[in-house]
Amino acid sequence: MIEQIREKARELLESGELDVVIGYAEGSDPTRTTPIFCRKPEDTDKLVLDGRCVNTLPAYLNKRHEYPKKGWKKTGIIGKGCDIRAITQLIAENQLKRDEVYIFGAECEGVVAHPEKWDGSLHEGNCASKCSACDVKIPLDTDFYPGEKPEVDRSGPYMVSAPALATLVKMDDEDRFAFWRDDFDRCFKCYACREVCPHCSCNICITDRTMPSWVDQAAHTKGVFGWHLTRAMHLVGRCTGCGECTRACPVNIQVDLFNQKMKEVIQESFDYKSGYSMEVKPPLITYNTDDQETYIR
Amino acid sequence: MPNIYQPNLMTIKKVINETPDTKTFHLVFQDEELQENFEFETGQFGEYSCFGAGESTFCIASSPTRKGHIECCFRKTGKVTNALFELSEGDTIGFRGPFGNTFPIEEWEGKNVIFVGGGIALPPLRSVIWNLLDLRDKYKDISIVYGARSVADLVYKQEIAEWEARDDVNMVKTVDPGGETDDWDGYVGFVPHILENDFKPDPENTVVVVCGPPIMIKFTFEALERLGFKQDQLITTLENRMKCGLGKCGRCNIGSTYVCIDGPVFKAAEIDLLPPEY
Amino acid sequence: MRTATLQKNDLDRVIDLLSQADYRVIAPQNQPRLDGPDSIDVAVFKEIQSGDSHNIGEGLSTTGIKPFLFPKDEPLFAYENRGKKVVLTEVSLDFPKTVILGVRPCDVASVSSLDAVFSDKNAGFNDELFTKRLEKTTFVSYSCTEPDVSCFCTSVGLAPDSDKGSDLHMTELPDGTLHVEVKTKAGEKIAAVIDALLSGDGDAVARQQAGVAAAEKITRLRDSAPILPWLQDLGNFGDEMWQRLGEKCLGCGACTFECPTCHCFDIVDENSGNKGYRVKFWDSCQFDHFTLHASGHNTRNSQFERYRNRFNCKFKIYEDVFGEKGCVGCGRCIRGCPVNLDITEYMAEVAHKAAIPNAMSADPDFE
């Protein structure tokens, strides 16, 4: 599978059709892979694709990062199904044009929840929970797919998958608040959750704004709650559920639980699944005269 | 003793509106003993607080030879400077300092000194200009080349007139093309250009002190080097972003050099040894 | 100074005795987590009471002891605006007598790096919020016997059994006992408190062997000797490696906040009505606005430049300014990096370049 992708990537770099191919290479220890930017055809020999490829590479396509500013005409990117969902959403939000990217996709068997859990293979005990209810193992939209791409019915609802969410929802308000307060005590606001997110697109994040200051910048209880709740709200109807914010958190705060909960809410209220259409806009950034709420009409 | 981050309180004795977005404050310490004993040297800076908004870094714009109060001059750009801008006479601000190194004015004795400044960068020069003018006999020719984007952006207009009127100061003023008014009697052109093509200073026994945005410093140094100036004749101040002023918060460093401790005053030869992060 | 043997299962008694002797006891503790495959074990240093769980001697904690000397946020003073007047109220510098138990050698060695910045050794300015905490803190360190794949302390002049910065050092021996070494007067006080649990004079040979055995398990080996001279050559500041290795960096601050020696901070006023606190809190040189001037000029404008600064800070700036390395090889920046940016790859690359004269050959294909 990866051999075919390597071959195609090499061909497109050689022909000059692509300026770069963003993919995964072996990392600095056997449990990890790392993002690689292939510019030369021979760089494609380094590409790998397996259960350790956790990064959501479309984060690099986000205009906030430096890559899109390089002036490249066309970027090749290797995507798992969930990554391609992120690309789809970026296009739906006018953050990216479809013809700026060339998508290499392949069937995904899931990824490890965290490199720390990699023991040489992917299994029930270490596979990320997002993979358990995944309906894009055969990815949606690809420019290159090794072999024949089977048709998949994705008309069903997006299945929220983290078992931890059910545990949290069952708690009463006080316990749930205590849970987050204790977990957030570890947060030092490194913003790894923000930086790995393909959808955090603001040029200047609201937490970095000082005139006025909307969110306390310090990592005390108020500042940390302020950040995570604001972040969760800003991603409502936009988060495509890659779970990188949780995976990237250096102190294991499962921040994507907020996003997963909001995903349920947005699905029930608007029948909207983010990342499945390049045309349909997220409900909270559009105005609809048929809205069920009278105050907005 | 309060910790090193706690400022001393000062009262704003006077506010001067320099330009539509620039003000000068005259400040005295509320603690009389401190007011009596406070000393600094020209080139040093302080951390100025508006309580509720935060702290901002500016030079001390007055000369150490003029006792009684210190002055600062700032343009409103960020959160703190906007808040300071709203303060009026009698209000309280915080001050920590003086910090940093100083202009080596003893080294310049017996020499011609040229001050080159752009826009809001006149305040650091103003301190050393008055310092030298108050010790006038020790120095030969003193020249001031000052430019701003427009006539409205010139700070210290009254003092510029005062320097022009003196026969022991050579005052050259310029505004960027398009920034002139009908009654403008100075040059029109960018500072490095006016310096190189109109003022044309002689490098012999002369030092040049340049203050301005990084891009202006770069072009001015290049112009002066074309006129025959050597690196050890050129001095500037660097204004990297700072928070603590104490060498601890970690953001003003240029390689191993901390602008707050080792600067803000640098010779061109010293800057040449730094990585290009200023 | 005194050496002795302590039974490992007496560590709970150690905590009891120290608590009874009015020490605030800080020790690594596993944090509760939600069920499910997405969570991983996290251990952090916490204040613990007699009977609380701890995981002293079990791996390296996710974060270090930095928050107990340099909290992630702390008030510097309180202010109150009263018309034209302002009233300032000092914060207390009276910190509790504290013992940090089970600190790994890398973490305890990092204290001297922080002290170099915050104490008056640095330009004469003494940050008493740090130094007064340090005065009240005793470090009981604990040798590593099972370093993991990201550990590289032996590449920065330390070892899994280093006692640099320690007041009382413990090493777990293969027979399950702890070899105890008193290193300072503060350590003697601890030894006096736990005297009833100490016996004999320990087994110095077994302790030394344990250190050697642990060091042999470290797989990330780098030669850090060529790094300083290579970095001091200003020509290498523009080397192609900075951009090539650093381009994948996404610009979060995980490496800096997990780092035991990173010390950058910001200061803001947190206002509520007419009063509030001026607060000092952790900041990161990896953030884009860290060096952004009010004018819009940014002295470190690209992400790779920010990581170049971080690497230089550890291996050059600290050496130039304080005469020691700013890296203790704990490996947290490697474990915590979302994109596997690995400081030891920079170390290897520099050593490689330093070995080849005039190696600064810019890659013409690299943009």
XYZ file of N, CA and C in Angstrom, chain A residues 179-180 182-188 193 224 228 245-258, chain C residues 40 42:
84
model
N -14.032 16.877 38.658
C -13.143 16.114 37.766
C -12.319 17.052 36.904
N -13.005 17.991 36.264
C -12.270 18.892 35.367
C -11.334 19.807 36.139
N -9.717 19.155 38.815
C -8.511 18.411 39.162
C -7.643 18.138 37.936
N -8.297 17.780 36.847
C -7.523 17.508 35.635
C -6.864 18.794 35.118
N -7.610 19.876 35.128
C -7.095 21.156 34.628
C -5.987 21.703 35.512
N -5.895 21.201 36.723
C -4.807 21.633 37.595
C -3.445 21.316 36.958
N -3.426 20.298 36.116
C -2.169 19.937 35.462
C -1.892 20.808 34.236
N -2.916 21.454 33.693
C -2.749 22.217 32.449
C -1.834 23.405 32.696
N -0.801 23.535 31.856
C 0.071 24.715 31.977
C -0.055 25.596 30.738
N -2.877 21.462 22.312
C -4.220 21.141 21.799
C -4.604 22.071 20.658
N -7.391 28.475 32.877
C -7.440 27.183 32.193
C -8.870 26.847 31.769
N -10.090 26.284 27.823
C -10.624 25.035 27.275
C -12.100 25.158 26.886
N -5.958 16.618 19.882
C -5.794 17.499 21.051
C -5.564 16.667 22.310
N -6.281 15.557 22.406
C -6.085 14.678 23.555
C -4.766 13.925 23.440
N -4.502 13.420 22.258
C -3.270 12.642 22.072
C -2.044 13.528 22.332
N -2.103 14.798 21.898
C -0.942 15.670 22.017
C -0.759 16.224 23.420
N -1.785 16.167 24.245
C -1.669 16.804 25.561
C -0.576 16.128 26.372
N 0.439 16.877 26.773
C 1.558 16.255 27.475
C 1.205 15.813 28.894
N 0.076 16.275 29.409
C -0.291 15.877 30.766
C -1.618 15.114 30.784
N -1.961 14.517 29.646
C -3.121 13.626 29.539
C -4.420 14.238 30.053
N -4.763 15.373 29.514
C -6.102 15.910 29.758
C -6.898 15.580 28.497
N -8.033 14.893 28.678
C -8.783 14.456 27.495
C -9.702 15.565 27.015
N -9.088 16.579 26.428
C -9.857 17.758 26.045
C -10.837 17.483 24.913
N -10.625 16.415 24.148
C -11.547 16.177 23.039
C -12.904 15.659 23.526
N -13.014 15.369 24.802
C -14.324 14.946 25.318
C -15.343 16.068 25.164
N -14.890 17.305 25.343
C -15.793 18.449 25.117
C -16.273 18.446 23.669
N -3.512 7.941 29.230
C -2.235 7.321 29.590
C -1.936 7.682 31.041
N -0.308 9.331 34.104
C 0.362 10.595 34.348
C 0.722 10.664 35.823
